[in-house]
Coordinates of C-alpha atoms in Angstrom, one line a residue:
S204 CA 62.7 28.7 109.8
N205 CA 61.3 32.0 108.0
I206 CA 58.4 34.0 108.9
I207 CA 56.5 34.9 105.4
R208 CA 53.7 37.5 104.9
I209 CA 51.2 36.7 102.5
D210 CA 48.4 39.2 101.3
P211 CA 45.4 36.9 100.7
A212 CA 44.0 39.0 98.1
T213 CA 47.0 38.8 95.6
E214 CA 48.5 35.8 97.1
E215 CA 51.6 37.6 97.0
F216 CA 54.3 36.7 99.7
E217 CA 57.5 38.1 101.2
V218 CA 60.1 36.9 103.7
V219 CA 59.8 39.3 106.8
Y220 CA 62.1 37.1 109.0
E221 CA 64.5 34.7 108.3
G222 CA 65.7 32.4 110.9
S223 CA 69.5 30.9 111.4
K224 CA 70.7 28.7 108.8
A225 CA 73.5 27.7 111.0
E226 CA 71.4 25.9 113.4
P227 CA 68.3 24.6 111.6
F228 CA 67.1 22.2 114.3
Y229 CA 67.1 24.6 116.8
T230 CA 65.7 27.6 115.4
A231 CA 62.5 25.6 114.6
I232 CA 59.6 27.9 115.6
R233 CA 56.9 26.1 117.3
G234 CA 54.1 27.4 119.5
T235 CA 51.6 30.3 119.1
H236 CA 52.4 33.8 117.5
E237 CA 50.5 36.7 118.5
T238 CA 50.0 39.8 116.0
L239 CA 50.1 42.8 118.1
E240 CA 48.0 46.0 117.6
N241 CA 51.1 47.6 116.3
G242 CA 51.4 45.2 113.5
N243 CA 54.4 43.4 115.1
I244 CA 54.5 39.7 115.9
L245 CA 55.3 38.1 119.0
I246 CA 56.8 34.7 118.2
V247 CA 57.8 31.7 120.7
E248 CA 60.9 30.0 119.7
S249 CA 60.6 27.6 122.4
M250 CA 63.3 25.5 121.4
R251 CA 66.0 27.9 122.2
G252 CA 64.1 29.5 125.2
R253 CA 63.1 32.8 123.4
L254 CA 60.4 34.9 122.6
F255 CA 60.9 37.9 120.4
E256 CA 58.9 40.5 118.5
V257 CA 59.4 41.2 115.0
D258 CA 58.4 44.6 113.2
P259 CA 56.7 44.3 109.7
E260 CA 60.2 44.8 108.3
G261 CA 61.4 41.8 109.8
E262 CA 63.5 43.4 112.6
I263 CA 63.6 42.0 115.8
V264 CA 62.6 44.9 118.2
W265 CA 62.1 43.1 121.5
Q266 CA 63.0 39.8 122.7
Y267 CA 63.2 37.7 126.0
T268 CA 65.8 35.0 126.6
A269 CA 65.6 32.6 129.5
E270 CA 68.8 32.5 131.5
N271 CA 68.5 28.7 131.5
R272 CA 66.5 27.4 128.4
R273 CA 65.3 24.8 130.2
D274 CA 63.4 27.1 132.3
F275 CA 61.6 28.0 128.9
F276 CA 61.7 24.8 126.7
S277 CA 58.7 23.1 125.0
Y278 CA 59.3 20.8 122.4
T279 CA 55.6 20.9 120.8
R280 CA 53.8 24.2 121.8
G281 CA 53.9 27.1 123.7
G282 CA 52.0 30.6 124.1
N283 CA 52.4 34.3 124.7
Q284 CA 50.0 37.2 125.3
R285 CA 51.0 41.0 125.4
L286 CA 49.2 42.2 128.0
P287 CA 47.9 46.0 128.2
N288 CA 50.6 47.0 130.8
G289 CA 53.3 46.0 128.3
N290 CA 54.4 42.7 130.1
T291 CA 54.2 39.5 128.3
L292 CA 52.6 36.2 129.4
I293 CA 54.5 33.1 128.5
T294 CA 53.4 29.5 128.4
S295 CA 55.7 27.0 128.5
S296 CA 53.5 24.2 127.7
D297 CA 55.5 21.1 127.6
S298 CA 57.1 22.0 131.1
G299 CA 53.8 23.2 132.9
H300 CA 55.5 26.5 133.3
V301 CA 53.7 30.0 133.1
F302 CA 55.3 33.3 133.9
E303 CA 55.0 37.0 133.1
V304 CA 58.0 39.3 132.4
T305 CA 58.4 43.0 131.9
A306 CA 59.7 44.8 128.9
D307 CA 63.1 44.5 130.5
G308 CA 62.6 40.7 131.0
E309 CA 62.3 40.6 134.7
I310 CA 60.1 37.9 135.7
V311 CA 57.2 39.5 137.6
W312 CA 55.3 36.0 138.8
E313 CA 55.6 32.6 137.5
F314 CA 53.3 29.4 138.1
L315 CA 54.4 25.9 137.9
N316 CA 51.6 22.9 137.1
P317 CA 51.8 21.4 140.6
E318 CA 50.4 17.9 138.7
V319 CA 53.6 15.9 138.5
D320 CA 54.0 12.6 136.2
E321 CA 55.8 10.4 138.7
V322 CA 56.6 7.9 136.1
H323 CA 58.0 10.3 133.6
E324 CA 59.3 12.9 136.5
S325 CA 58.0 15.6 134.6
R326 CA 55.0 18.3 135.4
A327 CA 51.8 17.8 133.7
A328 CA 51.6 20.2 130.4
I329 CA 49.5 23.3 130.4
Y330 CA 48.1 24.0 126.8
R331 CA 47.6 27.6 126.9
L332 CA 47.0 30.6 129.5
M333 CA 45.6 33.6 128.7
R334 CA 44.7 36.6 131.0
V335 CA 41.0 37.5 130.5
Y336 CA 39.9 41.1 130.7
D337 CA 36.5 40.9 129.2
H338 CA 34.5 38.8 131.3
D339 CA 31.7 39.0 128.9
A340 CA 33.5 37.9 126.2
Y341 CA 33.7 34.4 127.5
P342 CA 30.0 33.5 128.7
C343 CA 31.6 29.9 130.0
L344 CA 33.1 31.7 132.9
D345 CA 29.8 32.3 134.4
R346 CA 29.7 28.6 135.4
L347 CA 33.0 29.2 137.2
D348 CA 31.7 31.9 139.1
A349 CA 28.6 30.0 140.3
K350 CA 30.7 27.2 141.5
S351 CA 32.6 29.8 143.6

């Protein structure tokens, strides 16, 4: 899997990251990606239990890899959010697992969806979780406040 930067004005493109050719199935990049303020891109490679940050030149400048790939494996989707404190919020969607890691890869906290599908013996999926800092940017949150 490759990451390609496309200039919408000229439609010119360049490959900024070239995935492994040795394991093409496992390097399939799935999930969501976030462009950071510094121009780098955060990418979930959930088939390998990895999240990495790539600079505009295609160099990996940071990565988090789960000790046990099954702790951070999602076949169809995933999410991430770089937080103002430098930590990264990671959603492993299919496994119903959300956790926050420091720049050093230390897990700060984690949440496992308590809803379990007894038939398939798996946790209910969490599509994507994100931390909200600007309450006013999400007026729908007012309805939640009214219920509490």
